[in-house]
PDB file of C-alpha atoms in Angstrom:
ATOM      1  CA  VAL L1373       1.957   0.264   3.703  1.00 90.00           C
ATOM      2  CA  GLN L1374       3.102   2.988   1.295  1.00 94.00           C
ATOM      3  CA  LEU L1375       5.895   5.331   2.300  1.00 96.00           C
ATOM      4  CA  GLN L1376       6.562   8.850   1.054  1.00 97.00           C
ATOM      5  CA  ALA L1377       9.900  10.451   1.886  1.00 97.00           C
ATOM      6  CA  SER L1378      10.346  14.207   1.668  1.00 98.00           C
ATOM      7  CA  GLY L1379      12.442  17.069   2.966  1.00 98.00           C
ATOM      8  CA  GLY L1380      15.650  16.647   1.036  1.00 98.00           C
ATOM      9  CA  GLY L1381      17.446  19.495  -0.653  1.00 98.00           C
ATOM     10  CA  LEU L1382      20.678  21.417  -1.051  1.00 98.00           C
ATOM     11  CA  VAL L1383      22.313  22.765   2.087  1.00 98.00           C
ATOM     12  CA  GLN L1384      25.728  24.102   3.015  1.00 98.00           C
ATOM     13  CA  ALA L1385      27.998  22.189   5.332  1.00 98.00           C
ATOM     14  CA  GLY L1386      26.997  22.818   8.929  1.00 98.00           C
ATOM     15  CA  GLY L1387      23.376  23.321   7.997  1.00 98.00           C
ATOM     16  CA  SER L1388      20.269  21.341   8.898  1.00 98.00           C
ATOM     17  CA  LEU L1389      17.442  19.506   7.195  1.00 98.00           C
ATOM     18  CA  ARG L1390      14.490  17.536   8.469  1.00 98.00           C
ATOM     19  CA  LEU L1391      13.351  14.536   6.497  1.00 98.00           C
ATOM     20  CA  SER L1392       9.848  13.161   6.823  1.00 98.00           C
ATOM     21  CA  CYS L1393       8.545   9.701   6.040  1.00 97.00           C
ATOM     22  CA  ALA L1394       4.769   9.677   5.770  1.00 96.00           C
ATOM     23  CA  ALA L1395       2.967   6.344   5.685  1.00 95.00           C
ATOM     24  CA  SER L1396      -0.432   5.367   4.435  1.00 92.00           C
ATOM     25  CA  GLY L1397      -2.667   2.909   6.220  1.00 78.00           C
ATOM     26  CA  ARG L1398      -3.880   2.494   9.778  1.00 72.00           C
ATOM     27  CA  THR L1399      -1.227   0.028  10.922  1.00 84.00           C
ATOM     28  CA  PHE L1400       1.742   2.383  10.999  1.00 88.00           C
ATOM     29  CA  SER L1401       2.476   1.526  14.618  1.00 90.00           C
ATOM     30  CA  SER L1402       3.007  -2.102  13.544  1.00 93.00           C
ATOM     31  CA  TYR L1403       6.224  -1.204  11.756  1.00 95.00           C
ATOM     32  CA  ALA L1404       9.722  -0.412  12.814  1.00 97.00           C
ATOM     33  CA  ILE L1405      10.949   2.389  10.584  1.00 97.00           C
ATOM     34  CA  SER L1406      14.475   3.134   9.488  1.00 98.00           C
ATOM     35  CA  TRP L1407      16.323   5.527   7.247  1.00 98.00           C
ATOM     36  CA  PHE L1408      18.946   4.287   4.828  1.00 98.00           C
ATOM     37  CA  ARG L1409      21.067   6.264   2.397  1.00 98.00           C
ATOM     38  CA  GLN L1410      22.900   5.576  -0.802  1.00 98.00           C
ATOM     39  CA  ALA L1411      25.668   7.775  -2.123  1.00 97.00           C
ATOM     40  CA  PRO L1412      26.757   7.592  -5.760  1.00 93.00           C
ATOM     41  CA  GLY L1413      28.787   4.475  -6.396  1.00 95.00           C
ATOM     42  CA  LYS L1414      28.225   3.136  -2.897  1.00 97.00           C
ATOM     43  CA  GLU L1415      25.995   0.531  -1.336  1.00 97.00           C
ATOM     44  CA  ARG L1416      22.870   1.487   0.536  1.00 98.00           C
ATOM     45  CA  GLU L1417      23.613   1.816   4.233  1.00 98.00           C
ATOM     46  CA  PHE L1418      21.670   2.049   7.472  1.00 98.00           C
ATOM     47  CA  VAL L1419      21.498   5.544   8.979  1.00 98.00           C
ATOM     48  CA  ALA L1420      18.972   5.471  11.826  1.00 98.00           C
ATOM     49  CA  GLY L1421      16.018   3.422  12.959  1.00 98.00           C
ATOM     50  CA  ILE L1422      13.230   3.457  15.528  1.00 98.00           C
ATOM     51  CA  SER L1423      11.299   0.524  16.914  1.00 97.00           C
ATOM     52  CA  ARG L1424       7.545   0.114  17.003  1.00 94.00           C
ATOM     53  CA  SER L1425       7.650   1.062  20.683  1.00 93.00           C
ATOM     54  CA  GLY L1426       9.616   4.213  19.889  1.00 94.00           C
ATOM     55  CA  ASP L1427      12.179   3.660  22.616  1.00 94.00           C
ATOM     56  CA  ILE L1428      14.675   1.495  20.765  1.00 97.00           C
ATOM     57  CA  ILE L1429      16.725   3.743  18.511  1.00 98.00           C
ATOM     58  CA  TYR L1430      19.912   3.011  16.608  1.00 98.00           C
ATOM     59  CA  TYR L1431      22.229   5.291  14.682  1.00 98.00           C
ATOM     60  CA  THR L1432      25.187   4.536  12.530  1.00 98.00           C
ATOM     61  CA  ASP L1433      28.350   5.854  14.164  1.00 98.00           C
ATOM     62  CA  SER L1434      28.973   8.594  11.632  1.00 98.00           C
ATOM     63  CA  VAL L1435      25.713  10.408  12.456  1.00 98.00           C
ATOM     64  CA  LYS L1436      25.549   9.954  16.227  1.00 98.00           C
ATOM     65  CA  GLY L1437      25.161  13.285  17.970  1.00 98.00           C
ATOM     66  CA  ARG L1438      24.088  15.003  14.744  1.00 98.00           C
ATOM     67  CA  PHE L1439      20.950  13.163  13.595  1.00 98.00           C
ATOM     68  CA  THR L1440      17.797  12.459  15.581  1.00 98.00           C
ATOM     69  CA  ILE L1441      15.041  10.080  14.573  1.00 98.00           C
ATOM     70  CA  SER L1442      11.529  10.273  16.001  1.00 98.00           C
ATOM     71  CA  ARG L1443       8.072   9.003  15.201  1.00 96.00           C
ATOM     72  CA  ASP L1444       4.565  10.358  15.571  1.00 95.00           C
ATOM     73  CA  ASN L1445       2.151   7.452  15.247  1.00 92.00           C
ATOM     74  CA  ALA L1446      -0.854   9.788  15.334  1.00 92.00           C
ATOM     75  CA  LYS L1447       0.455  11.402  12.142  1.00 94.00           C
ATOM     76  CA  ASN L1448       1.815   8.174  10.626  1.00 95.00           C
ATOM     77  CA  THR L1449       5.159   9.927  10.213  1.00 96.00           C
ATOM     78  CA  VAL L1450       8.791   9.352  11.096  1.00 97.00           C
ATOM     79  CA  TYR L1451      11.229  12.248  11.111  1.00 98.00           C
ATOM     80  CA  LEU L1452      14.976  12.462  10.717  1.00 98.00           C
ATOM     81  CA  GLN L1453      16.397  15.715  12.013  1.00 98.00           C
ATOM     82  CA  MET L1454      19.841  16.208  10.512  1.00 98.00           C
ATOM     83  CA  ASN L1455      22.114  18.847  12.010  1.00 98.00           C
ATOM     84  CA  SER L1456      25.744  19.779  11.400  1.00 98.00           C
ATOM     85  CA  LEU L1457      25.552  18.269   7.958  1.00 98.00           C
ATOM     86  CA  LYS L1458      28.749  17.298   6.203  1.00 98.00           C
ATOM     87  CA  PRO L1459      29.501  16.796   2.505  1.00 97.00           C
ATOM     88  CA  GLU L1460      29.846  13.073   3.185  1.00 97.00           C
ATOM     89  CA  ASP L1461      26.166  13.005   4.180  1.00 98.00           C
ATOM     90  CA  THR L1462      25.282  13.649   0.539  1.00 98.00           C
ATOM     91  CA  ALA L1463      23.101  10.763  -0.656  1.00 98.00           C
ATOM     92  CA  VAL L1464      19.616   9.680  -1.554  1.00 98.00           C
ATOM     93  CA  TYR L1465      17.821   8.957   1.698  1.00 98.00           C
ATOM     94  CA  TYR L1466      15.206   6.217   1.845  1.00 98.00           C
ATOM     95  CA  CYS L1467      12.779   5.324   4.600  1.00 98.00           C
ATOM     96  CA  ALA L1468      11.759   1.727   5.031  1.00 98.00           C
ATOM     97  CA  ALA L1469       9.280  -0.243   7.119  1.00 97.00           C
ATOM     98  CA  ASN L1470       9.724  -3.606   8.802  1.00 96.00           C
ATOM     99  CA  SER L1471       6.860  -5.572  10.349  1.00 93.00           C
ATOM    100  CA  ASN L1472       8.912  -8.676  11.124  1.00 89.00           C
ATOM    101  CA  VAL L1473      10.115  -7.451  14.474  1.00 90.00           C
ATOM    102  CA  TYR L1474       8.920  -7.565  18.042  1.00 92.00           C
ATOM    103  CA  TYR L1475       7.545  -4.423  19.667  1.00 91.00           C
ATOM    104  CA  ARG L1476      10.928  -3.411  21.100  1.00 93.00           C
ATOM    105  CA  GLU L1477      13.165  -4.788  18.376  1.00 93.00           C
ATOM    106  CA  LEU L1478      15.002  -3.062  15.559  1.00 95.00           C
ATOM    107  CA  SER L1479      17.043  -4.334  12.630  1.00 95.00           C
ATOM    108  CA  ARG L1480      19.878  -2.556  10.815  1.00 96.00           C
ATOM    109  CA  ASP L1481      19.771  -5.079   7.955  1.00 96.00           C
ATOM    110  CA  LEU L1482      18.115  -3.609   4.879  1.00 96.00           C
ATOM    111  CA  ARG L1483      17.155  -7.088   3.691  1.00 96.00           C
ATOM    112  CA  THR L1484      14.613  -7.344   6.503  1.00 96.00           C
ATOM    113  CA  TYR L1485      12.660  -4.279   5.377  1.00 97.00           C
ATOM    114  CA  GLU L1486       9.588  -5.032   3.295  1.00 95.00           C
ATOM    115  CA  TYR L1487       8.460  -1.585   2.230  1.00 96.00           C
ATOM    116  CA  TRP L1488      10.484   1.309   0.867  1.00 97.00           C
ATOM    117  CA  GLY L1489       9.811   4.920   0.043  1.00 96.00           C
ATOM    118  CA  GLN L1490      10.973   6.506  -3.184  1.00 95.00           C
ATOM    119  CA  GLY L1491      13.954   8.367  -1.708  1.00 95.00           C
ATOM    120  CA  THR L1492      14.775  12.015  -1.241  1.00 98.00           C
ATOM    121  CA  LEU L1493      18.066  13.595  -2.300  1.00 98.00           C
ATOM    122  CA  VAL L1494      20.225  15.382   0.244  1.00 98.00           C
ATOM    123  CA  THR L1495      23.142  17.377  -1.122  1.00 98.00           C
ATOM    124  CA  VAL L1496      25.592  19.040   1.250  1.00 98.00           C
ATOM    125  CA  SER L1497      27.993  21.519  -0.298  1.00 97.00           C
ATOM    126  CA  SER L1498      31.363  22.334   1.216  1.00 94.00           C
TER     127      SER L1498
END
């Protein structure tokens, strides 16, 4: 599967962005999809993920209540709605796909993800 991330940009603190991860291929529903981010000088970290079934969702603590992940299998797309953005959310955001999970299983470990998008830059100004 090929992944294309989009939707990043420059926004003021408190603003919103919606990231999209569009996938090629007809087996999109076979993958759990997650968003990771990497800030300058920092390691890539898990942000949010959604299982193949769509009902298992995880968020990292720092984005709970502000970010919402969803998937539309008919459109082969996963979304990350980001509200109340903070300067510390500034990073390159990557979507990734994992087929090595059960239908209602989700991994936060980036090493388990086989396919990665190219990343989209989110910059939040204070």
